[in-house]
């Protein structure tokens, strides 16, 4: 096996070996974490050994890469058009310290601005794959990888650079909307006009917006300018790091420089007014990020989002905002108790306490600040820490590789069918930056009112992830006062046990009540598990009062902005292309034509008891060939129907009980074409005084 050691710069660009000849398959390369992030390009079968700051090594081997169009309106492939829009995904499979994991990133959707993976203590930015050239032209900046995949890496205990970063432009929200990236198509690798990979990040700004130095620059200049006959004003700031790497940060479309060229610039100094020259459809600034490793002439262009990610993280830290963080995790062995710690987390301003909830990617969980967990089988597991400080919620995820043979003794985990907060996190999932978790993990959400004090019971199943028989479960509820409204009952024996959860809101004033349920199964690994029950007793009715002047049936519409909406994470994507149909309230989500088992979008209304006509919103832009299954949970049970929206958008009429026990799921399994999750209409059919309980 061929080796290359690059310990000073930590940089590797396989296309630029001194011989000019691509390395043989199976080559292994060595990198060392240093003061700035490292960049690597790999072909299939090649691997990297990355030495962490603590001296430990991690190994990543590239197994495969792919890219796929999820949505496009192009009339001809690779032919740009003024109203063109394309959303696509890039994937790769890595063998991370011996175990396989798939990475996935999306382009031209909000998911383009993501939290990077952290795998075995290494922060991994999955930057680009060469396979995107199957449907993209690489003529809009130097973003095409020279090898099959490109990554940026850093020790998870370190920043992308030693300096604290300051805002590049005014953005108090610390959030970038994909709709503000030109026409929603000019994020990194974005399909500009539907067909061209974009080598940079465009952010819409009014002409004259000040831009600031996010870090100190040793040199700066206009490398292209209108004054010298070029077609635009393009600025470059240069920073040389102590480890020898050189960074180029660039702003294009600027109006005027505020600091003389080649003079040093202090961090935070305003250096130009921007977004005013040759900007096209929208006034915007184009941002670019390039890295030159120590001792080489190689320049690699990377996603500027990496820089903005660090800028936003530093802003949050300075503001003292709630922060979820865990101590980096090393690869583990099946059967060993792996230690986790939430010690690096912090509460938000004015808060002192943190609640921690861990999920381990296998159905197990914990409420401890520093839990220990046993994995029953080999694989790569996403471990997620969710923290709340009583005001806000935040989460972070790390992946851990687990090796060894499956255990032969009982291992306890939990499952709850049709409860989104119990759904194990997919290993390929990242989080969209700046959007807090929609649901508290491992939590049953119930709702009751005076006219229906007892919502439907829930079942939480005990799972044995290995072999043998589970002992009889023991249950405790905290606080003890919750026993006044909550009943938990153990049912079944051995590996067929479950916990029935019942709530009764009699005598409870309007509020949200939360109880913690602890399960103990002596003799099993992870013998202590936990989940939560949240009972909401609202003060408002399920539907607003009927207007005396308008005699028409009442209806409720649930869309992607509604509290009752849920879509399985890191699967559904949506665009903000202004020239294309946007659906109800201007946005919708797509399955990308992927008929994947287990993926769904849920529309869960808070209804008054009655019979309702259920239909898909008229504004939803379905294509003629689309067909998919809709599952309805109603007062009489469940109904599964196949829908072809071109024929009819009507799902059926159903009786629903008071509250949130009913819902509609759009399923992708077995679907045909582009399933669109947009909005579902629940139209009241019977008089308000009637509350039928019959099935449809």
XYZ file of C-alpha atoms in Angstrom:
696
model
C 0.000 0.000 0.000
C 1.367 3.404 -0.997
C 1.716 6.105 1.671
C 2.207 9.859 1.568
C 2.856 11.770 4.778
C 1.974 15.455 4.915
C 2.381 16.405 8.536
C 3.202 20.099 8.272
C 0.306 21.463 6.269
C -2.226 18.721 6.711
C -3.246 19.229 3.082
C -3.589 16.700 0.303
C -4.684 17.170 -3.274
C -4.223 13.868 -5.023
C -4.331 15.315 -8.514
C -1.160 17.285 -7.861
C 1.404 14.624 -6.992
C 4.868 15.561 -8.129
C 4.930 12.698 -10.614
C 1.769 13.971 -12.277
C 0.554 10.360 -12.304
C -2.577 9.414 -10.322
C -1.712 7.135 -7.397
C -2.459 3.446 -7.601
C -5.765 2.194 -6.253
C -5.703 1.537 -2.525
C -3.280 4.380 -1.778
C -3.304 5.602 1.810
C -2.353 9.146 2.771
C -1.479 10.667 6.124
C -2.652 14.045 7.414
C -2.037 15.736 10.745
C -4.497 18.164 12.360
C -2.996 21.636 12.528
C -4.063 25.244 13.024
C -6.388 25.379 9.992
C -8.642 22.873 8.316
C -7.241 20.290 5.898
C -8.484 19.586 2.390
C -8.415 16.214 0.683
C -9.545 14.807 -2.645
C -9.873 11.043 -3.059
C -10.727 8.452 -5.657
C -12.571 5.254 -4.856
C -10.419 2.803 -2.921
C -8.106 5.498 -1.580
C -7.922 6.329 2.105
C -6.712 8.990 4.472
C -5.254 8.606 7.950
C -5.939 11.702 10.004
C -3.948 12.250 13.188
C -5.879 14.161 15.827
C -4.391 16.705 18.210
C -4.293 14.037 20.937
C -2.170 11.758 18.752
C -4.908 9.259 17.880
C -5.475 8.380 14.223
C -8.684 7.983 12.257
C -8.963 6.272 8.891
C -11.452 7.164 6.144
C -11.632 5.208 2.896
C -13.724 6.365 -0.059
C -15.928 3.486 -1.225
C -18.211 5.185 -3.762
C -19.672 8.495 -4.928
C -22.824 9.532 -6.763
C -24.910 12.560 -7.710
C -28.574 12.665 -8.659
C -31.056 15.262 -9.866
C -34.059 15.462 -7.544
C -35.925 18.198 -9.379
C -35.379 20.173 -12.572
C -37.432 22.118 -15.073
C -34.725 22.157 -17.746
C -36.026 21.335 -21.181
C -32.640 19.901 -22.185
C -29.880 18.559 -19.898
C -27.026 20.988 -19.243
C -28.790 23.724 -21.219
C -29.176 26.772 -18.969
C -32.426 28.708 -19.174
C -33.463 31.986 -17.587
C -36.120 30.348 -15.413
C -34.087 27.174 -14.865
C -33.981 25.488 -11.502
C -32.367 22.236 -10.404
C -32.170 20.614 -6.976
C -29.792 17.707 -6.595
C -28.019 15.518 -4.064
C -24.418 14.392 -3.747
C -23.610 11.193 -1.873
C -20.542 9.234 -0.948
C -19.885 6.097 1.030
C -16.985 6.115 3.460
C -15.446 3.314 5.438
C -14.854 5.135 8.708
C -12.444 3.213 10.924
C -13.634 -0.026 9.388
C -17.396 0.622 9.322
C -19.419 1.933 6.380
C -21.460 5.139 6.438
C -23.150 7.125 3.666
C -22.843 10.913 3.580
C -25.400 13.038 1.754
C -25.680 16.720 0.971
C -28.246 18.714 -0.962
C -27.765 21.645 -3.319
C -30.240 24.481 -4.060
C -32.342 23.810 -0.970
C -32.038 25.111 2.595
C -30.035 21.994 3.393
C -27.115 23.566 1.501
C -26.383 25.383 4.778
C -25.691 22.485 7.073
C -24.023 21.409 10.283
C -20.969 19.368 9.250
C -20.581 15.718 10.134
C -18.432 14.797 13.123
C -17.197 11.215 12.734
C -14.994 9.625 15.400
C -13.804 13.035 16.559
C -13.140 14.462 13.072
C -15.281 17.285 11.704
C -16.015 16.458 8.060
C -17.316 18.905 5.467
C -18.498 16.861 2.483
C -17.680 19.426 -0.190
C -18.272 18.034 -3.694
C -18.258 15.010 -5.991
C -17.070 14.812 -9.562
C -20.165 12.806 -10.521
C -22.220 16.024 -10.626
C -20.706 16.698 -14.057
C -23.163 14.137 -15.425
C -25.813 16.878 -15.337
C -23.896 20.113 -14.591
C -21.488 22.270 -16.552
C -18.400 23.275 -14.587
C -17.947 26.670 -16.225
C -18.971 29.047 -13.430
C -15.967 28.983 -11.128
C -13.294 26.465 -10.218
C -15.392 24.111 -8.094
C -14.968 20.791 -9.921
C -12.994 18.266 -7.849
C -9.923 16.855 -9.573
C -10.682 13.504 -7.984
C -14.000 11.788 -7.337
C -14.732 13.475 -4.002
C -13.483 16.437 -1.994
C -13.625 16.929 1.772
C -12.412 19.420 4.346
C -11.347 17.967 7.701
C -10.500 19.280 11.147
C -10.092 17.884 14.629
C -13.514 18.378 16.237
C -11.884 20.107 19.218
C -10.481 22.804 16.935
C -11.833 25.672 14.907
C -11.359 26.040 11.155
C -8.622 28.569 11.972
C -7.052 29.915 15.174
C -8.578 33.409 14.896
C -12.064 34.246 16.049
C -14.067 35.244 12.982
C -16.185 38.374 12.697
C -19.156 39.072 10.390
C -18.318 39.358 6.683
C -21.466 41.427 6.113
C -24.336 42.528 8.395
C -26.414 39.452 9.257
C -27.837 39.743 12.793
C -30.052 36.686 12.221
C -26.954 34.491 11.725
C -28.905 32.616 9.080
C -28.772 32.425 5.276
C -31.968 31.588 3.404
C -31.508 29.674 0.176
C -34.037 32.069 -1.346
C -31.524 34.877 -0.765
C -28.849 33.178 -2.859
C -29.555 35.047 -6.111
C -32.548 33.122 -7.552
C -32.218 30.380 -4.959
C -29.691 28.684 -7.230
C -26.314 30.224 -6.383
C -25.158 28.425 -3.284
C -21.920 26.438 -3.541
C -22.122 23.994 -6.460
C -25.609 25.345 -7.065
C -27.119 24.823 -10.453
C -26.999 28.407 -11.730
C -29.866 28.775 -14.224
C -30.444 25.069 -13.648
C -27.317 23.884 -15.448
C -24.032 25.389 -14.190
C -22.144 24.455 -11.022
C -21.544 27.651 -9.057
C -18.048 28.192 -7.681
C -18.943 30.374 -4.732
C -21.869 31.595 -2.656
C -24.101 34.498 -3.698
C -25.977 36.373 -0.981
C -28.550 39.000 -1.928
C -27.848 42.428 -0.421
C -28.834 46.003 -1.245
C -26.256 47.853 -3.310
C -23.839 49.641 -1.012
C -23.989 47.051 1.783
C -20.754 47.317 3.792
C -18.514 44.257 3.865
C -16.115 43.728 6.745
C -12.931 41.730 7.155
C -13.946 38.499 8.934
C -10.271 38.076 9.898
C -7.077 40.092 9.608
C -5.583 40.161 6.102
C -1.883 40.457 5.289
C -2.638 41.700 1.787
C -5.664 42.618 -0.306
C -6.383 43.936 -3.777
C -8.806 43.985 -6.692
C -7.656 41.146 -8.898
C -10.208 42.296 -11.491
C -11.720 45.753 -11.808
C -13.819 47.862 -14.140
C -11.081 50.484 -14.062
C -8.656 48.016 -15.640
C -11.112 46.888 -18.296
C -12.549 43.799 -16.626
C -16.275 43.072 -16.533
C -16.580 43.315 -12.733
C -14.939 44.392 -9.501
C -13.539 41.339 -7.722
C -11.625 41.623 -4.458
C -9.282 39.201 -2.725
C -8.004 39.230 0.842
C -4.950 37.092 1.639
C -4.085 35.582 5.012
C -0.947 33.551 5.777
C -1.338 31.282 8.786
C 1.447 30.305 11.213
C 1.290 26.707 9.976
C 2.081 27.872 6.454
C -1.304 27.597 4.771
C -2.587 30.595 2.819
C -6.258 31.528 2.577
C -7.904 33.651 -0.062
C -11.284 35.169 0.793
C -13.033 36.975 -2.044
C -15.931 39.384 -2.514
C -17.224 40.129 -6.026
C -19.612 42.798 -7.387
C -18.280 45.428 -4.979
C -18.839 49.115 -5.622
C -15.812 50.669 -3.967
C -12.804 49.779 -1.841
C -12.566 51.655 1.458
C -8.946 50.697 2.248
C -6.011 51.203 -0.151
C -4.887 48.069 -1.950
C -2.057 46.030 -0.373
C -2.455 47.688 3.014
C -3.033 45.256 5.898
C -6.644 45.053 7.079
C -7.603 44.509 10.711
C -10.319 42.015 11.569
C -13.706 43.705 11.607
C -12.654 46.681 9.487
C -15.075 47.738 6.719
C -13.151 47.264 3.487
C -15.759 47.883 0.766
C -19.290 48.745 -0.222
C -20.716 45.781 -2.066
C -23.441 44.277 -4.219
C -23.617 47.025 -6.812
C -21.803 45.992 -10.014
C -22.893 43.490 -12.705
C -25.103 41.594 -10.295
C -27.726 40.186 -12.682
C -31.200 39.332 -11.412
C -30.654 40.519 -7.829
C -28.246 42.856 -6.120
C -25.863 40.483 -4.379
C -22.312 39.782 -3.290
C -20.454 36.712 -4.496
C -18.230 35.118 -1.842
C -15.383 32.707 -2.518
C -12.941 30.751 -0.339
C -9.653 29.226 -1.503
C -6.942 27.345 0.364
C -3.262 27.030 -0.584
C -1.361 24.499 1.551
C 2.034 25.227 2.982
C 4.897 24.626 0.616
C 2.764 24.163 -2.514
C 1.262 26.216 -5.304
C -1.989 24.240 -5.232
C -5.152 26.269 -4.767
C -8.409 24.569 -3.923
C -11.733 26.370 -3.949
C -14.074 25.332 -1.137
C -17.616 26.078 -0.063
C -17.657 29.564 1.537
C -20.370 28.226 3.830
C -17.524 26.712 5.880
C -16.342 30.241 6.702
C -19.855 31.529 7.384
C -20.502 28.520 9.639
C -17.545 29.489 11.820
C -18.570 33.165 11.735
C -22.059 32.309 12.978
C -20.722 29.926 15.630
C -18.407 32.641 16.943
C -21.246 35.175 16.988
C -23.411 32.796 19.001
C -20.604 32.177 21.474
C -20.022 35.909 21.968
C -23.766 36.383 22.534
C -23.782 33.578 25.108
C -26.540 31.701 23.300
C -27.652 28.185 24.146
C -25.127 25.718 22.778
C -25.313 21.938 22.470
C -21.919 20.239 22.408
C -20.473 16.904 23.429
C -16.956 15.723 24.083
C -15.602 14.103 20.881
C -16.108 10.361 20.714
C -13.560 7.752 19.617
C -14.341 4.509 17.756
C -15.776 1.844 20.039
C -16.225 -1.901 20.349
C -19.480 -3.843 20.504
C -20.364 -4.574 24.109
C -18.182 -1.937 25.748
C -19.748 0.886 27.730
C -18.991 4.044 25.750
C -18.804 7.241 27.794
C -20.452 10.429 26.552
C -20.419 13.896 28.066
C -22.458 17.070 27.573
C -19.928 19.107 29.570
C -19.087 21.523 26.709
C -22.759 22.567 26.404
C -23.944 25.864 27.839
C -27.350 27.426 28.644
C -28.528 30.659 27.088
C -28.466 34.178 28.566
C -29.934 34.365 32.053
C -30.362 30.605 32.292
C -28.389 28.302 34.584
C -29.824 24.813 34.135
C -29.699 22.441 31.185
C -31.859 19.414 30.483
C -30.032 16.818 28.405
C -31.586 14.135 26.211
C -29.379 11.648 24.377
C -30.343 9.328 21.564
C -27.819 6.786 20.337
C -29.095 5.918 16.865
C -30.227 2.430 17.912
C -33.423 3.151 19.861
C -31.602 3.807 23.120
C -31.638 7.049 25.055
C -30.641 8.728 28.296
C -31.359 11.815 30.377
C -27.971 11.842 32.104
C -25.425 14.579 31.488
C -22.665 11.970 31.178
C -24.245 8.636 30.188
C -22.622 5.357 29.227
C -24.084 3.300 26.400
C -23.495 -0.183 24.998
C -23.905 -0.826 21.264
C -25.238 -4.281 20.403
C -23.939 -4.608 16.835
C -21.258 -3.166 14.551
C -21.975 -0.086 12.446
C -21.768 3.700 12.441
C -24.226 5.261 14.888
C -25.380 8.903 14.984
C -25.386 10.000 18.620
C -27.485 13.115 19.196
C -27.493 15.356 22.247
C -30.484 17.676 22.634
C -30.354 20.347 25.318
C -32.987 22.745 26.606
C -32.538 25.607 29.058
C -36.215 26.248 29.687
C -36.413 28.786 26.858
C -34.727 27.330 23.782
C -33.727 23.950 22.383
C -30.540 22.997 20.520
C -28.954 19.771 19.336
C -25.689 18.353 18.073
C -24.764 14.992 16.546
C -21.583 12.950 16.354
C -21.077 9.638 14.583
C -19.218 6.776 16.220
C -17.877 3.661 14.489
C -18.502 0.463 16.428
C -16.669 -2.747 15.558
C -17.000 -6.344 16.741
C -19.454 -9.241 16.734
C -23.115 -8.815 17.674
C -23.787 -9.347 21.375
C -25.387 -12.571 22.575
C -26.960 -11.124 25.730
C -30.018 -8.828 26.009
C -29.678 -5.149 25.083
C -32.602 -2.821 25.847
C -33.972 -0.149 23.504
C -37.345 1.537 22.912
C -39.639 2.014 19.925
C -42.993 3.706 19.404
C -44.746 3.122 16.097
C -45.934 6.311 14.387
C -44.255 8.581 16.945
C -41.825 10.838 15.056
C -39.765 11.678 18.133
C -38.908 7.973 18.563
C -37.774 7.516 14.963
C -34.035 6.680 14.936
C -31.929 9.288 13.218
C -30.695 8.175 9.767
C -26.882 7.930 9.738
C -26.644 10.109 6.605
C -28.611 12.983 8.144
C -27.105 16.374 8.872
C -28.952 19.266 10.494
C -29.978 22.440 8.689
C -28.038 25.260 10.283
C -29.955 27.710 12.442
C -33.154 25.661 12.697
C -33.661 24.181 16.184
C -35.064 20.671 16.606
C -38.784 20.682 15.872
C -39.576 17.926 18.365
C -38.154 17.020 21.765
C -36.725 13.494 21.425
C -38.400 10.430 22.920
C -41.494 12.426 23.817
C -45.146 11.443 23.433
C -47.145 14.597 22.693
C -50.771 14.419 23.899
C -53.556 16.999 23.862
C -56.762 17.156 25.909
C -59.614 19.598 26.469
C -62.613 19.769 28.743
C -64.839 18.113 26.116
C -62.318 15.272 25.613
C -60.266 14.750 28.714
C -58.631 11.481 27.666
C -56.618 11.427 24.443
C -55.917 8.100 22.789
C -53.525 5.783 24.607
C -49.979 5.374 23.310
C -47.761 2.292 23.313
C -43.998 2.276 23.793
C -42.419 -1.074 22.913
C -39.396 -2.599 24.560
C -36.876 -3.955 22.052
C -34.123 -6.475 22.589
C -31.351 -5.542 20.160
C -29.458 -8.788 20.754
C -30.469 -12.271 21.927
C -31.931 -13.771 25.085
C -35.023 -12.667 27.009
C -35.686 -9.332 28.643
C -36.616 -9.428 32.323
C -39.854 -7.869 33.525
C -39.761 -4.080 33.179
C -40.047 -1.830 36.233
C -41.551 1.646 35.792
C -41.183 4.919 37.665
C -42.723 8.330 36.935
C -41.295 11.713 37.882
C -42.414 14.004 39.284
C -44.640 11.933 41.523
C -47.416 14.512 41.117
C -47.712 13.494 37.455
C -49.433 10.322 38.640
C -52.539 12.500 39.060
C -52.927 12.744 35.273
C -50.632 10.035 33.872
C -50.936 6.263 34.048
C -48.230 3.937 32.715
C -48.873 0.201 32.627
C -46.480 -2.613 31.736
C -47.919 -5.185 29.338
C -46.550 -8.479 28.005
C -43.546 -10.595 28.927
C -39.980 -11.175 27.771
C -39.198 -9.675 24.388
C -42.869 -8.845 23.793
C -43.247 -6.134 26.419
C -44.682 -2.669 26.036
C -45.747 0.272 28.164
C -49.262 1.631 27.771
C -49.475 5.371 28.344
C -52.816 6.929 29.340
C -53.556 10.524 30.293
C -56.577 12.181 31.911
C -56.794 15.975 32.068
C -59.695 16.088 34.545
C -59.169 18.986 36.923
C -56.100 20.333 35.126
C -56.010 24.041 34.242
C -54.654 25.014 30.806
C -50.897 24.386 30.679
C -48.299 21.963 29.339
C -47.555 19.114 31.718
C -44.441 16.955 31.331
C -43.507 13.711 33.051
C -40.425 11.520 32.782
C -40.950 7.759 32.618
C -37.987 5.539 33.512
C -37.865 1.874 32.541
C -35.554 -0.575 34.301
C -34.912 -4.069 32.927
C -32.390 -5.739 35.251
C -29.715 -7.813 33.549
C -29.899 -6.116 30.150
C -27.252 -3.847 28.729
C -28.554 -0.254 28.768
C -30.965 -1.547 31.397
C -32.275 1.916 32.222
C -34.182 3.734 29.479
C -36.308 6.858 29.582
C -39.028 8.664 27.676
C -41.233 11.654 28.305
C -44.961 12.328 28.161
C -46.126 15.880 27.440
C -49.827 16.662 27.938
C -51.009 19.959 26.499
C -54.255 21.362 27.902
C -54.880 24.420 25.691
C -57.085 27.340 26.591
C -58.211 27.923 22.996
C -60.748 25.835 21.047
C -59.723 23.471 18.277
C -61.222 25.714 15.578
C -62.025 29.429 15.668
C -65.690 30.383 16.153
C -67.931 30.411 13.094
C -68.643 33.867 11.738
C -72.333 34.731 12.085
C -72.194 36.505 8.720
C -70.537 33.692 6.747
C -72.504 30.462 6.583
C -69.966 27.930 5.337
C -68.248 24.830 6.667
C -65.167 25.500 8.708
C -61.844 24.142 7.555
C -58.314 23.819 8.814
C -55.256 23.746 6.571
C -52.014 22.177 7.738
C -48.907 23.075 5.735
C -45.149 22.951 6.222
C -45.208 25.994 8.543
C -47.892 24.538 10.835
C -47.096 23.148 14.299
C -48.716 19.884 13.218
C -46.422 19.299 10.244
C -43.565 16.795 10.277
C -41.380 15.451 7.478
C -38.829 12.706 7.961
C -35.487 14.520 8.222
C -32.774 14.858 5.583
C -34.998 13.424 2.865
C -37.628 15.991 1.843
C -36.210 19.084 0.148
C -37.704 22.284 -1.220
C -36.569 25.046 -3.556
C -37.129 28.812 -3.625
C -36.855 29.374 -7.375
C -38.979 32.514 -7.954
C -40.047 31.686 -11.520
C -41.514 28.273 -10.634
C -44.784 27.284 -8.925
C -44.269 27.434 -5.188
C -47.443 25.842 -3.830
C -49.551 26.833 -0.837
C -48.106 29.909 0.912
C -45.160 29.919 -1.456
C -43.283 26.765 -0.489
C -43.468 22.988 -0.679
C -41.273 19.947 -0.114
C -40.360 17.224 -2.606
C -39.344 13.592 -2.322
C -37.069 13.966 -5.334
C -38.762 11.064 -7.100
C -37.291 8.664 -4.522
C -39.745 5.914 -3.544
C -37.878 5.128 -0.340
C -39.483 2.918 2.312
C -40.172 4.575 5.660
C -40.171 8.205 4.498
C -43.306 10.302 4.966
C -44.725 13.757 5.541
C -47.349 14.114 8.285
C -50.156 16.653 8.534
C -51.498 16.539 12.099
C -54.315 19.033 12.769
C -55.917 20.058 16.047
C -59.584 19.420 15.230
C -62.930 19.732 16.910
C -64.782 16.417 16.902
C -66.665 15.875 13.678
C -66.603 14.588 10.140
C -64.222 16.196 7.677
C -63.520 16.053 3.996
C -59.778 15.580 3.539
C -58.146 16.823 0.351
C -54.799 17.973 -0.974
C -54.480 21.727 -1.489
C -55.390 23.073 -4.914
C -52.196 25.165 -5.053
C -49.860 22.164 -4.812
C -47.941 21.738 -8.117
C -48.313 18.011 -8.790
C -47.121 16.600 -12.115
C -49.623 14.552 -14.168
C -47.915 11.183 -13.634
C -47.693 11.327 -9.824
C -49.122 8.505 -7.713
C -48.574 7.830 -4.013
C -50.216 6.377 -0.917
C -51.972 8.432 1.742
C -52.532 6.998 5.208
C -55.262 8.541 7.350
C -55.537 8.006 11.116
C -59.139 8.804 12.094
C -61.588 8.110 14.901
C -62.476 4.696 13.497
C -58.947 3.450 12.821
C -56.761 3.807 9.727
C -57.303 4.022 5.991
C -54.720 3.657 3.214
C -55.561 5.078 -0.195
C -53.597 5.537 -3.385
C -53.929 9.026 -4.818
C -53.370 10.318 -8.333
C -53.733 14.093 -7.930
C -54.246 14.577 -11.664
C -57.439 12.524 -11.303
C -58.612 13.746 -7.892
C -57.118 15.521 -4.894
C -59.875 14.285 -2.628
C -58.657 11.744 -0.060
C -62.037 11.004 1.531
C -64.352 11.993 4.390
C -63.550 10.816 7.911
C -64.686 11.217 11.478
C -62.048 12.717 13.745
C -62.063 12.902 17.521
C -61.356 16.138 19.363
C -57.681 17.084 19.441
C -54.598 15.833 17.631
C -55.080 12.067 17.576
C -55.831 12.099 13.832
C -53.429 12.765 11.003
C -52.667 12.312 7.318
C -49.389 10.829 6.068
C -48.056 11.141 2.522
C -45.960 8.009 1.964
C -43.116 7.666 -0.501
C -42.865 3.860 -0.524
C -44.148 2.583 -3.870
C -44.720 6.110 -5.164
C -44.374 7.228 -8.760
C -43.021 10.613 -9.761
C -42.544 13.698 -7.608
C -44.471 13.473 -4.333
C -45.129 17.019 -3.103
C -45.649 17.682 0.604
C -47.376 21.041 0.670
C -50.733 21.378 2.422
C -53.734 19.259 3.416
C -57.223 20.712 3.872
C -59.597 19.395 6.562
C -63.066 20.732 5.703
C -65.791 20.366 8.337
C -68.896 18.602 6.946
C -71.253 18.193 9.905
C -72.754 20.810 12.258
C -70.528 21.831 15.191
C -72.815 20.096 17.686
C -72.392 16.714 15.994
C -69.446 14.495 16.911
C -69.696 11.220 14.988
C -67.412 8.405 16.016
C -68.041 6.127 13.063
C -65.457 5.048 10.528
C -65.511 6.631 7.065
